[in-house]
Short mmCIF file of C-alpha atoms in Angstrom, two decimals:
data_model
loop_
_atom_site.label_atom_id
_atom_site.label_comp_id
_atom_site.label_asym_id
_atom_site.label_seq_id
_atom_site.Cartn_x
_atom_site.Cartn_y
_atom_site.Cartn_z
CA UNK A 1 -0.01 -0.08 -0.05
CA UNK A 2 2.85 2.41 1.02
CA UNK A 3 4.60 1.41 -2.41
CA UNK A 4 1.44 2.23 -4.35
CA UNK A 5 1.09 5.66 -2.57
CA UNK A 6 4.66 6.34 -3.28
CA UNK A 7 4.26 5.52 -6.89
CA UNK A 8 1.15 7.79 -7.18
CA UNK A 9 2.98 10.66 -5.38
CA UNK A 10 6.05 10.15 -7.69
CA UNK A 11 3.86 10.13 -10.75
CA UNK A 12 2.10 13.37 -9.57
CA UNK A 13 5.44 15.04 -8.95
CA UNK A 14 6.68 13.94 -12.32
CA UNK A 15 3.58 15.23 -13.95
CA UNK A 16 3.73 18.58 -12.17
CA UNK A 17 7.49 19.06 -13.06
CA UNK A 18 6.54 18.25 -16.73
CA UNK A 19 3.78 20.75 -16.57
CA UNK A 20 6.10 23.54 -15.41
CA UNK A 21 8.60 22.58 -18.07
CA UNK A 22 5.87 22.89 -20.83
CA UNK A 23 4.36 26.10 -19.64
CA UNK A 24 6.91 28.15 -21.57
CA UNK A 25 6.20 26.12 -24.64
CA UNK A 26 2.38 26.58 -24.56
CA UNK A 27 2.35 30.14 -23.05
CA UNK A 28 5.62 31.71 -24.22
CA UNK A 29 4.32 35.37 -23.67
CA UNK A 30 4.12 34.68 -19.98
CA UNK A 31 7.99 34.14 -19.77
CA UNK A 32 9.46 36.34 -22.57
CA UNK A 33 11.72 38.87 -20.85
CA UNK A 34 12.22 40.84 -24.18
CA UNK A 35 8.69 41.58 -25.09
CA UNK A 36 7.77 45.14 -25.94
CA UNK A 37 4.37 44.71 -24.69
CA UNK A 38 3.29 44.56 -21.15
CA UNK A 39 5.76 42.76 -18.74
CA UNK A 40 5.66 38.98 -18.55
CA UNK A 41 3.82 37.56 -15.59
CA UNK A 42 6.51 35.28 -14.23
CA UNK A 43 9.76 36.94 -15.38
CA UNK A 44 9.53 40.41 -14.30
CA UNK A 45 6.22 41.71 -13.06
CA UNK A 46 5.34 42.71 -9.50
CA UNK A 47 2.42 45.17 -9.61
CA UNK A 48 3.96 48.35 -8.12
CA UNK A 49 2.34 50.12 -5.21
CA UNK A 50 1.89 53.88 -5.27
CA UNK A 51 5.31 55.40 -4.62
CA UNK A 52 3.99 58.78 -3.39
CA UNK A 53 1.04 57.67 -1.33
CA UNK A 54 0.79 60.94 0.73
CA UNK A 55 0.89 63.10 -2.32
CA UNK A 56 -1.68 60.83 -4.09
CA UNK A 57 -4.04 61.01 -1.17
CA UNK A 58 -3.79 64.80 -1.26
CA UNK A 59 -4.25 64.90 -5.05
CA UNK A 60 -7.52 62.73 -4.68
CA UNK A 61 -8.91 65.31 -2.32
CA UNK A 62 -7.83 68.34 -4.31
CA UNK A 63 -10.02 71.33 -5.15
CA UNK A 64 -9.42 73.81 -7.88
CA UNK A 65 -10.74 77.46 -7.87
CA UNK A 66 -12.65 78.91 -10.72
CA UNK A 67 -9.84 81.31 -11.38
CA UNK A 68 -7.16 78.57 -11.48
CA UNK A 69 -9.41 76.66 -14.04
CA UNK A 70 -9.80 79.78 -16.11
CA UNK A 71 -6.16 80.37 -16.36
CA UNK A 72 -5.40 76.64 -16.95
CA UNK A 73 -7.72 76.44 -19.98
CA UNK A 74 -7.28 79.85 -21.61
CA UNK A 75 -5.58 79.88 -24.81
CA UNK A 76 -2.10 81.35 -25.14
CA UNK A 77 -2.03 85.09 -25.80
CA UNK A 78 -0.62 86.37 -29.06
CA UNK A 79 3.11 86.27 -28.64
CA UNK A 80 3.99 88.41 -31.62
CA UNK A 81 5.03 85.59 -33.98
CA UNK A 82 3.32 84.33 -37.12
CA UNK A 83 3.94 81.23 -39.36
CA UNK A 84 6.15 82.36 -42.14
CA UNK A 85 7.39 79.67 -44.51
CA UNK A 86 7.40 81.14 -47.97
CA UNK A 87 10.66 82.66 -49.28
CA UNK A 88 10.65 86.32 -50.37
CA UNK A 89 12.18 85.17 -53.71
CA UNK A 90 9.80 82.75 -55.59
CA UNK A 91 11.55 79.36 -56.32
CA UNK A 92 12.09 78.30 -59.77
CA UNK A 93 12.93 74.59 -60.60
CA UNK A 94 15.67 74.33 -63.02
CA UNK A 95 14.69 72.60 -66.31
CA UNK A 96 17.31 69.82 -65.91
CA UNK A 97 17.51 67.67 -62.83
CA UNK A 98 20.91 66.34 -61.77
CA UNK A 99 19.41 62.91 -61.14
CA UNK A 100 17.34 61.02 -58.66
CA UNK A 101 17.75 61.03 -54.91
CA UNK A 102 16.63 58.01 -52.82
CA UNK A 103 16.50 57.98 -48.96
CA UNK A 104 15.95 55.12 -46.63
CA UNK A 105 14.37 56.20 -43.38
CA UNK A 106 14.37 54.36 -40.08
CA UNK A 107 12.97 55.01 -36.61
CA UNK A 108 9.40 55.80 -35.65
CA UNK A 109 6.87 58.10 -37.18
CA UNK A 110 8.36 61.39 -35.97
CA UNK A 111 11.86 60.57 -36.73
CA UNK A 112 10.86 59.61 -40.17
CA UNK A 113 8.89 62.90 -40.50
CA UNK A 114 12.03 64.85 -39.81
CA UNK A 115 13.92 62.74 -42.26
CA UNK A 116 11.43 63.57 -45.05
CA UNK A 117 11.83 67.28 -44.42
CA UNK A 118 15.61 66.87 -44.58
CA UNK A 119 15.40 64.71 -47.73
CA UNK A 120 13.40 67.55 -49.63
CA UNK A 121 15.99 70.18 -48.54
CA UNK A 122 18.91 67.98 -49.77
CA UNK A 123 17.12 67.29 -53.14
CA UNK A 124 16.79 71.11 -53.36
CA UNK A 125 20.40 71.64 -52.54
CA UNK A 126 21.50 69.23 -55.17
CA UNK A 127 18.86 70.15 -57.76
CA UNK A 128 17.75 66.51 -57.91
CA UNK A 129 14.52 64.70 -58.24
CA UNK A 130 13.36 63.18 -55.01
CA UNK A 131 11.84 59.71 -55.00
CA UNK A 132 9.18 59.31 -52.33
CA UNK A 133 11.14 58.17 -49.29
CA UNK A 134 11.47 54.43 -48.35
CA UNK A 135 10.51 53.63 -44.75
CA UNK A 136 12.53 50.78 -43.15
CA UNK A 137 10.74 48.14 -41.23
CA UNK A 138 10.72 49.38 -37.71
CA UNK A 139 12.84 46.82 -35.65
CA UNK A 140 11.09 47.53 -32.50
CA UNK A 141 7.39 47.55 -33.40
CA UNK A 142 7.80 45.46 -36.55
CA UNK A 143 5.91 48.01 -38.59
CA UNK A 144 6.24 48.01 -42.31
CA UNK A 145 3.95 50.90 -43.14
CA UNK A 146 5.00 52.85 -46.10
CA UNK A 147 5.00 56.62 -46.83
CA UNK A 148 1.75 56.36 -48.93
CA UNK A 149 0.09 54.56 -46.08
CA UNK A 150 0.62 57.34 -43.64
CA UNK A 151 0.94 60.60 -45.68
CA UNK A 152 -1.19 61.86 -48.48
CA UNK A 153 1.32 61.62 -51.33
CA UNK A 154 -0.59 63.69 -53.84
CA UNK A 155 -0.81 66.62 -51.40
CA UNK A 156 2.82 66.22 -50.55
CA UNK A 157 3.74 66.52 -54.25
CA UNK A 158 1.23 69.31 -55.02
CA UNK A 159 2.37 71.45 -52.14
CA UNK A 160 6.17 71.25 -53.30
CA UNK A 161 5.58 71.16 -57.00
CA UNK A 162 7.22 74.70 -57.28
CA UNK A 163 10.09 73.90 -55.00
CA UNK A 164 11.50 70.51 -56.26
CA UNK A 165 10.63 67.72 -58.69
CA UNK A 166 9.18 64.60 -56.82
CA UNK A 167 8.30 61.29 -58.35
CA UNK A 168 6.36 58.39 -56.69
CA UNK A 169 8.58 55.58 -58.31
CA UNK A 170 11.85 55.42 -60.29
CA UNK A 171 11.70 55.02 -64.03
CA UNK A 172 12.34 51.66 -65.48
CA UNK A 173 15.91 52.40 -66.35
CA UNK A 174 16.62 52.75 -62.58
CA UNK A 175 14.28 50.01 -61.30
CA UNK A 176 17.26 47.96 -60.15
CA UNK A 177 18.01 50.51 -57.37
CA UNK A 178 16.16 48.93 -54.53
CA UNK A 179 16.71 48.40 -50.76
CA UNK A 180 17.49 44.67 -51.50
CA UNK A 181 20.06 45.78 -54.17
CA UNK A 182 22.06 47.76 -51.58
CA UNK A 183 21.72 45.19 -48.86
CA UNK A 184 23.79 42.54 -50.74
CA UNK A 185 27.09 44.26 -51.46
CA UNK A 186 28.84 47.62 -51.68
CA UNK A 187 27.41 49.70 -54.41
CA UNK A 188 28.89 52.71 -56.16
CA UNK A 189 25.55 54.52 -55.97
CA UNK A 190 24.89 54.17 -52.30
CA UNK A 191 26.04 56.91 -50.00
CA UNK A 192 26.71 55.22 -46.69
CA UNK A 193 29.16 57.66 -44.95
CA UNK A 194 26.95 60.73 -44.62
CA UNK A 195 27.96 62.25 -41.26
CA UNK A 196 25.24 63.28 -38.80
CA UNK A 197 24.27 66.92 -39.37
CA UNK A 198 26.20 67.21 -42.65
CA UNK A 199 26.46 70.68 -44.23
CA UNK A 200 25.15 71.72 -47.58
CA UNK A 201 28.72 71.71 -48.86
CA UNK A 202 29.22 68.10 -47.92
CA UNK A 203 26.34 66.96 -50.06
CA UNK A 204 27.69 69.16 -52.91
CA UNK A 205 31.07 67.66 -52.75
CA UNK A 206 30.16 64.01 -51.98
CA UNK A 207 26.81 63.31 -53.46
CA UNK A 208 26.50 65.57 -56.45
CA UNK A 209 29.46 63.69 -58.22
CA UNK A 210 27.61 60.44 -57.73
CA UNK A 211 24.47 61.86 -59.30
CA UNK A 212 26.40 63.33 -62.26
CA UNK A 213 28.13 59.91 -62.78
CA UNK A 214 25.26 57.52 -62.42
CA UNK A 215 22.06 59.63 -62.48
CA UNK A 216 21.03 58.26 -59.15
CA UNK A 217 22.17 58.30 -55.60
CA UNK A 218 20.74 56.30 -52.61
CA UNK A 219 21.45 57.79 -49.02
CA UNK A 220 21.29 55.19 -46.30
CA UNK A 221 21.37 55.69 -43.30
CA UNK A 222 19.69 59.16 -43.55
CA UNK A 223 18.39 59.98 -40.12
CA UNK A 224 19.59 63.25 -38.75
CA UNK A 225 21.87 63.70 -41.88
CA UNK A 226 21.47 67.56 -42.44
CA UNK A 227 22.77 70.34 -40.19
CA UNK A 228 20.37 72.66 -38.46
CA UNK A 229 22.65 75.71 -38.87
CA UNK A 230 24.58 77.60 -41.48
CA UNK A 231 22.06 76.76 -44.32
CA UNK A 232 20.52 79.27 -46.80
CA UNK A 233 17.28 80.80 -45.37
CA UNK A 234 15.36 79.46 -48.36
CA UNK A 235 16.47 75.89 -47.55
CA UNK A 236 15.40 76.37 -43.92
CA UNK A 237 11.89 77.78 -45.02
CA UNK A 238 11.48 74.76 -47.31
CA UNK A 239 12.10 72.46 -44.43
CA UNK A 240 9.42 74.23 -42.55
CA UNK A 241 7.05 74.13 -45.50
CA UNK A 242 7.39 70.37 -45.59
CA UNK A 243 6.96 69.82 -42.03
CA UNK A 244 3.98 72.18 -41.41
CA UNK A 245 2.21 72.21 -44.65
CA UNK A 246 3.22 69.36 -47.09
CA UNK A 247 3.03 66.49 -44.63
CA UNK A 248 -0.66 65.70 -44.16
CA UNK A 249 -1.97 62.36 -43.08
CA UNK A 250 -3.99 60.16 -45.38
CA UNK A 251 -7.84 60.68 -45.40
CA UNK A 252 -8.84 57.56 -43.14
CA UNK A 253 -6.27 58.84 -40.37
CA UNK A 254 -7.66 62.27 -40.48
CA UNK A 255 -11.21 61.12 -40.41
CA UNK A 256 -10.58 58.74 -37.34
CA UNK A 257 -8.70 61.55 -35.69
CA UNK A 258 -11.59 63.95 -36.17
CA UNK A 259 -14.00 61.20 -34.93
CA UNK A 260 -11.97 61.01 -31.61
CA UNK A 261 -11.71 64.77 -31.31
CA UNK A 262 -15.42 64.98 -31.70
CA UNK A 263 -16.18 62.44 -29.12
CA UNK A 264 -13.77 64.14 -26.72
CA UNK A 265 -15.38 67.58 -27.08
CA UNK A 266 -18.97 65.99 -27.08
CA UNK A 267 -18.78 62.77 -25.07
CA UNK A 268 -21.77 60.68 -25.25
CA UNK A 269 -23.62 60.13 -21.99
CA UNK A 270 -20.99 62.10 -20.02
CA UNK A 271 -23.26 62.26 -17.10
CA UNK A 272 -23.58 58.45 -16.98
CA UNK A 273 -19.81 57.98 -16.69
CA UNK A 274 -19.55 59.57 -13.25
CA UNK A 275 -23.23 59.05 -11.91
CA UNK A 276 -25.13 61.31 -9.83
CA UNK A 277 -22.11 62.94 -8.16
CA UNK A 278 -21.47 64.63 -11.48
CA UNK A 279 -24.76 66.27 -11.57
CA UNK A 280 -24.33 67.71 -7.99
CA UNK A 281 -21.15 69.31 -9.14
CA UNK A 282 -22.46 71.25 -12.12
CA UNK A 283 -21.08 74.63 -11.56
CA UNK A 284 -20.03 77.69 -13.58
CA UNK A 285 -16.51 76.14 -13.62
CA UNK A 286 -17.74 72.91 -15.30
CA UNK A 287 -19.55 74.99 -17.96
CA UNK A 288 -16.34 76.79 -18.65
CA UNK A 289 -14.68 73.52 -19.22
CA UNK A 290 -17.38 72.06 -21.41
CA UNK A 291 -15.92 70.82 -24.79
CA UNK A 292 -12.34 71.11 -23.71
CA UNK A 293 -9.76 68.25 -23.41
CA UNK A 294 -6.06 67.71 -22.88
CA UNK A 295 -3.75 65.19 -24.35
CA UNK A 296 -1.18 63.30 -22.49
CA UNK A 297 1.58 61.51 -24.26
CA UNK A 298 2.55 58.86 -21.74
CA UNK A 299 6.01 57.79 -23.00
CA UNK A 300 6.61 54.86 -20.67
CA UNK A 301 7.59 51.90 -22.69
CA UNK A 302 10.06 49.17 -21.87
CA UNK A 303 12.82 50.63 -23.96
CA UNK A 304 12.67 53.88 -22.18
CA UNK A 305 12.36 52.46 -18.72
CA UNK A 306 15.36 50.15 -19.40
CA UNK A 307 17.60 52.83 -21.07
CA UNK A 308 17.00 55.28 -18.18
CA UNK A 309 18.37 52.76 -15.55
CA UNK A 310 15.96 54.28 -12.99
CA UNK A 311 13.98 52.47 -10.38
CA UNK A 312 10.24 52.31 -11.10
CA UNK A 313 8.95 50.45 -7.99
CA UNK A 314 8.49 47.04 -9.57
CA UNK A 315 10.92 45.37 -7.08
CA UNK A 316 13.81 43.11 -7.58
CA UNK A 317 12.16 41.22 -10.40
CA UNK A 318 11.71 44.34 -12.39
CA UNK A 319 15.28 45.57 -11.77
CA UNK A 320 16.75 42.26 -12.94
CA UNK A 321 14.49 42.12 -15.99
CA UNK A 322 15.40 45.74 -17.15
CA UNK A 323 19.11 45.02 -16.47
CA UNK A 324 18.96 41.98 -18.58
CA UNK A 325 17.10 43.87 -21.30
CA UNK A 326 19.73 46.63 -21.32
CA UNK A 327 22.62 43.93 -21.63
CA UNK A 328 20.88 42.23 -24.49
CA UNK A 329 19.76 45.39 -26.47
CA UNK A 330 22.65 47.74 -25.80
CA UNK A 331 25.38 45.38 -24.43
CA UNK A 332 25.45 47.34 -21.29
CA UNK A 333 26.37 50.54 -23.09
CA UNK A 334 23.94 52.79 -21.05
CA UNK A 335 25.66 55.72 -19.35
CA UNK A 336 22.81 56.22 -16.85
CA UNK A 337 23.44 52.90 -15.30
CA UNK A 338 26.58 54.36 -13.65
CA UNK A 339 24.47 56.55 -11.36
CA UNK A 340 22.20 55.79 -8.45
CA UNK A 341 18.38 56.28 -8.73
CA UNK A 342 18.53 59.38 -6.47
CA UNK A 343 21.27 60.96 -8.66
CA UNK A 344 19.43 60.27 -11.84
CA UNK A 345 16.10 61.60 -10.37
CA UNK A 346 17.69 64.85 -8.94
CA UNK A 347 19.12 65.55 -12.39
CA UNK A 348 15.78 64.90 -14.12
CA UNK A 349 16.94 61.96 -16.06
CA UNK A 350 14.21 59.60 -15.00
CA UNK A 351 11.10 59.27 -17.18
CA UNK A 352 7.87 60.27 -15.19
CA UNK A 353 5.84 57.25 -14.26
CA UNK A 354 2.01 57.35 -14.87
CA UNK A 355 1.56 58.11 -11.15
CA UNK A 356 3.95 60.93 -11.23
CA UNK A 357 2.58 62.56 -14.32
CA UNK A 358 -0.87 62.25 -12.70
CA UNK A 359 0.42 64.05 -9.64
CA UNK A 360 1.81 66.82 -11.92
CA UNK A 361 -1.44 67.36 -13.73
CA UNK A 362 -3.39 67.43 -10.49
CA UNK A 363 -1.04 70.04 -9.08
CA UNK A 364 -1.24 72.18 -12.12
CA UNK A 365 -5.13 72.32 -11.62
CA UNK A 366 -6.53 69.44 -13.77
CA UNK A 367 -9.41 67.94 -11.77
CA UNK A 368 -11.44 64.71 -12.00
CA UNK A 369 -13.84 66.11 -14.36
CA UNK A 370 -11.04 66.70 -16.95
CA UNK A 371 -11.38 64.98 -20.28
CA UNK A 372 -7.90 63.47 -20.87
CA UNK A 373 -6.88 61.58 -24.02
CA UNK A 374 -3.95 59.18 -23.45
CA UNK A 375 -1.64 59.21 -26.50
CA UNK A 376 0.59 56.12 -26.07
CA UNK A 377 1.49 52.81 -27.68
CA UNK A 378 2.14 50.30 -24.98
CA UNK A 379 2.72 51.20 -21.26
CA UNK A 380 5.37 49.14 -19.56
CA UNK A 381 3.32 47.39 -16.80
CA UNK A 382 0.00 47.75 -18.48
CA UNK A 383 -3.19 48.69 -16.53
CA UNK A 384 -1.60 48.11 -13.24
CA UNK A 385 0.97 50.78 -13.82
CA UNK A 386 -1.58 53.39 -14.81
CA UNK A 387 -4.10 52.58 -12.10
CA UNK A 388 -3.14 55.60 -9.92
CA UNK A 389 -3.42 57.97 -12.93
CA UNK A 390 -6.96 56.56 -13.75
CA UNK A 391 -7.93 57.25 -10.11
CA UNK A 392 -6.98 60.84 -10.54
CA UNK A 393 -8.62 61.16 -13.87
CA UNK A 394 -11.62 58.86 -14.24
CA UNK A 395 -12.65 60.39 -17.63
CA UNK A 396 -9.35 59.43 -19.28
CA UNK A 397 -9.85 57.93 -22.83
CA UNK A 398 -7.75 56.49 -25.50
CA UNK A 399 -8.28 55.10 -29.18
CA UNK A 400 -9.66 51.79 -27.98
CA UNK A 401 -12.23 53.43 -25.56
CA UNK A 402 -13.34 55.96 -28.01
CA UNK A 403 -13.36 53.99 -31.29
CA UNK A 404 -14.98 50.70 -32.24
CA UNK A 405 -13.00 47.71 -33.67
CA UNK A 406 -14.50 48.49 -37.07
CA UNK A 407 -13.39 52.06 -36.93
CA UNK A 408 -9.81 50.98 -35.81
CA UNK A 409 -9.44 48.12 -38.26
CA UNK A 410 -7.25 50.03 -40.77
CA UNK A 411 -4.64 51.14 -38.05
CA UNK A 412 -4.70 48.06 -35.72
CA UNK A 413 -1.33 46.59 -35.17
CA UNK A 414 0.61 49.30 -37.07
CA UNK A 415 2.51 51.44 -34.72
CA UNK A 416 3.13 54.31 -37.11
CA UNK A 417 -0.59 54.64 -38.09
CA UNK A 418 -1.61 54.47 -34.43
CA UNK A 419 0.99 57.23 -33.60
CA UNK A 420 -0.43 59.24 -36.55
CA UNK A 421 -3.87 59.20 -35.04
CA UNK A 422 -2.41 60.29 -31.65
CA UNK A 423 -0.56 63.06 -33.50
CA UNK A 424 -3.62 64.32 -35.07
CA UNK A 425 -5.75 64.27 -31.92
CA UNK A 426 -2.75 66.01 -30.06
CA UNK A 427 -2.61 68.81 -32.64
CA UNK A 428 -6.38 69.49 -32.08
CA UNK A 429 -6.44 69.39 -28.30
CA UNK A 430 -6.65 72.56 -25.98
CA UNK A 431 -3.62 71.49 -24.01
CA UNK A 432 -0.71 68.99 -24.78
CA UNK A 433 1.50 67.44 -22.14
CA UNK A 434 4.26 64.93 -22.73
CA UNK A 435 5.38 63.01 -19.85
CA UNK A 436 8.97 62.81 -20.98
CA UNK A 437 11.18 64.25 -23.72
CA UNK A 438 11.36 62.11 -27.11
CA UNK A 439 10.78 62.51 -30.79
CA UNK A 440 6.96 62.85 -30.54
CA UNK A 441 7.38 65.33 -27.72
CA UNK A 442 9.81 67.30 -29.79
CA UNK A 443 7.70 67.14 -32.87
CA UNK A 444 4.54 68.38 -31.15
CA UNK A 445 6.25 71.03 -29.07
CA UNK A 446 7.35 72.67 -32.34
CA UNK A 447 4.20 72.15 -34.31
CA UNK A 448 2.04 73.50 -31.57
CA UNK A 449 4.55 76.52 -31.01
CA UNK A 450 4.10 77.22 -34.67
CA UNK A 451 0.36 77.39 -34.22
CA UNK A 452 0.58 79.12 -30.75
CA UNK A 453 -1.07 76.23 -29.02
CA UNK A 454 -0.72 75.66 -25.26
CA UNK A 455 1.81 72.83 -24.56
CA UNK A 456 2.99 72.09 -20.93
CA UNK A 457 6.62 70.98 -20.75
CA UNK A 458 7.33 69.06 -17.44
CA UNK A 459 10.42 70.60 -15.43
CA UNK A 460 12.11 67.17 -15.11
CA UNK A 461 14.86 68.41 -12.71
CA UNK A 462 12.44 70.12 -10.48
CA UNK A 463 9.91 67.19 -10.31
CA UNK A 464 12.70 64.56 -9.69
CA UNK A 465 13.85 66.66 -6.62
CA UNK A 466 10.33 67.02 -5.40
CA UNK A 467 9.47 63.25 -5.56
CA UNK A 468 12.64 62.53 -3.74
CA UNK A 469 11.38 64.66 -0.76
CA UNK A 470 9.20 62.05 1.02
CA UNK A 471 8.13 64.46 3.76
CA UNK A 472 6.56 67.13 1.39
CA UNK A 473 2.84 67.62 1.76
CA UNK A 474 0.38 68.28 -1.07
CA UNK A 475 0.07 72.02 -0.60
CA UNK A 476 3.80 72.55 -0.70
CA UNK A 477 4.15 70.15 -3.70
CA UNK A 478 1.44 71.99 -5.59
CA UNK A 479 2.87 75.43 -4.81
CA UNK A 480 6.34 74.27 -6.09
CA UNK A 481 4.81 72.70 -9.23
CA UNK A 482 2.76 75.88 -10.09
CA UNK A 483 5.79 78.07 -9.47
CA UNK A 484 8.17 75.83 -11.61
CA UNK A 485 5.82 75.57 -14.59
CA UNK A 486 4.48 79.20 -15.06
CA UNK A 487 6.82 79.67 -18.01
CA UNK A 488 6.61 76.31 -19.40
CA UNK A 489 3.26 76.40 -21.17
CA UNK A 490 3.93 77.01 -24.73
CA UNK A 491 5.91 80.24 -24.69
CA UNK A 492 8.00 80.83 -27.83
CA UNK A 493 11.59 79.78 -27.31
CA UNK A 494 13.97 80.97 -30.06
CA UNK A 495 16.15 78.34 -31.70
CA UNK A 496 19.71 78.16 -30.41
CA UNK A 497 22.77 76.74 -32.16
CA UNK A 498 22.46 73.02 -33.10
CA UNK A 499 18.95 73.00 -31.84
CA UNK A 500 16.26 71.38 -34.09
CA UNK A 501 14.30 73.51 -36.47
CA UNK A 502 11.35 71.19 -35.96
CA UNK A 503 11.26 71.71 -32.15
CA UNK A 504 12.11 75.42 -32.19
CA UNK A 505 10.45 76.87 -35.28
CA UNK A 506 11.16 80.50 -34.46
CA UNK A 507 12.79 82.32 -36.07
CA UNK A 508 13.51 80.08 -39.12
CA UNK A 509 9.82 79.08 -39.70
CA UNK A 510 8.26 82.27 -38.26
CA UNK A 511 8.22 85.98 -38.58
CA UNK A 512 7.62 88.89 -36.14
CA UNK A 513 3.97 89.73 -36.79
CA UNK A 514 4.56 93.52 -36.62
CA UNK A 515 7.63 93.71 -38.99
CA UNK A 516 7.13 90.83 -41.49
CA UNK A 517 6.78 91.58 -45.07
CA UNK A 518 6.80 87.92 -46.01
CA UNK A 519 3.77 85.97 -47.13
CA UNK A 520 2.18 84.47 -44.01
CA UNK A 521 0.68 81.08 -43.90
CA UNK A 522 -1.90 81.13 -41.16
#
């Protein structure tokens, strides 16, 4: 009998062991430490508790005055600058082109956007015909979306028809010039050594001879391959014209974006979302906010969390998972990993967590009746990570909550198209806030400055120091936040040397309203 029981127990143990071994086979997503989606259940995820509980409690009990709400939602005053992107001297396209320019763009949507602008400028410098840029498959999101799937090609060509010659495809005689052709061997027509922020003269000295010899030149890589300084004003204005006028999303993206904007401004059944409590709080302040909404770009994905080398409250499992990720992706070449979490935070080098950006918004005066649109791809930690943010802003929406599956079918699973919809909604919001700097932050800060729209830029160094102070109460935190952000709400900042023309459009893309004699594009 004992032997029988022993055999049964042994069989059960063997079966249990086999089951554990087979779990990764049948459920690989649970164990994958390198997933770019939500963290795997067993390898790295311990749901974090609020790290700033006293501040969170104070924020949940916050009250904002009518005056504070009025100031918060008021549009920016006229700052004396106007969009100004047409050159004083009308451009004339020479009758003969020097040849065809191809560029291969990598990165995400906003990095590609800047690359397109630079490609047009390079074609102008060389008097070449630009082939519609080729988008590389995004290695992170595995997105193969092409230029024509994101941007309106006909609009692009039409807006720039008096500036440069653009073709959708190469003529048959150059049909051999493909991405695959350049991937197999060294080719005389490929320019592979373009330095970052190359000057106009570099292109004239190194690319023009290739064009003249072969009739075509393919530049790859091309990201950040044109300088921001020491270029003729007509070239700078042309880059502005591409960014702010020629690049328009395809109709179905604009239509979906407009649908989301409409639903944010006129939410169906808004009373039902918050129950009777909402009806009891219908005040003049709420009437003032009617129809307004803010966009929060929550840039908190696994890449950013790992690269920052900061501690985000996920415990030992999360620290080990992010450290392993850094080693695999960047072979340990992450400068921030040499500093402690306290040092990084005090320097403002840690991305704001969803909880922290929620506390910032609450301190600035956004209340629980704020309609907040979450522009984000995938948040590291999923819903558990954003639970505190959702408690602070129960009317927070995103693409999935505002649009049906049928409405999202053309963009689902395509990171660039999803980002394009978020970009559109962000450009039509009353206020835009980005949790941490990045390509989308930079692109929207510049685009909204160009249109004089309110954009709140978090003071990362200040916030890092405030969050390290565990004894600070809500009133002191709020006072410090308001003081530290009064001049960070969209005020025009003139571009400095080496800064991006796309993030700081003044003075290259804009003119003083009182003195400009240029044609204004409003």
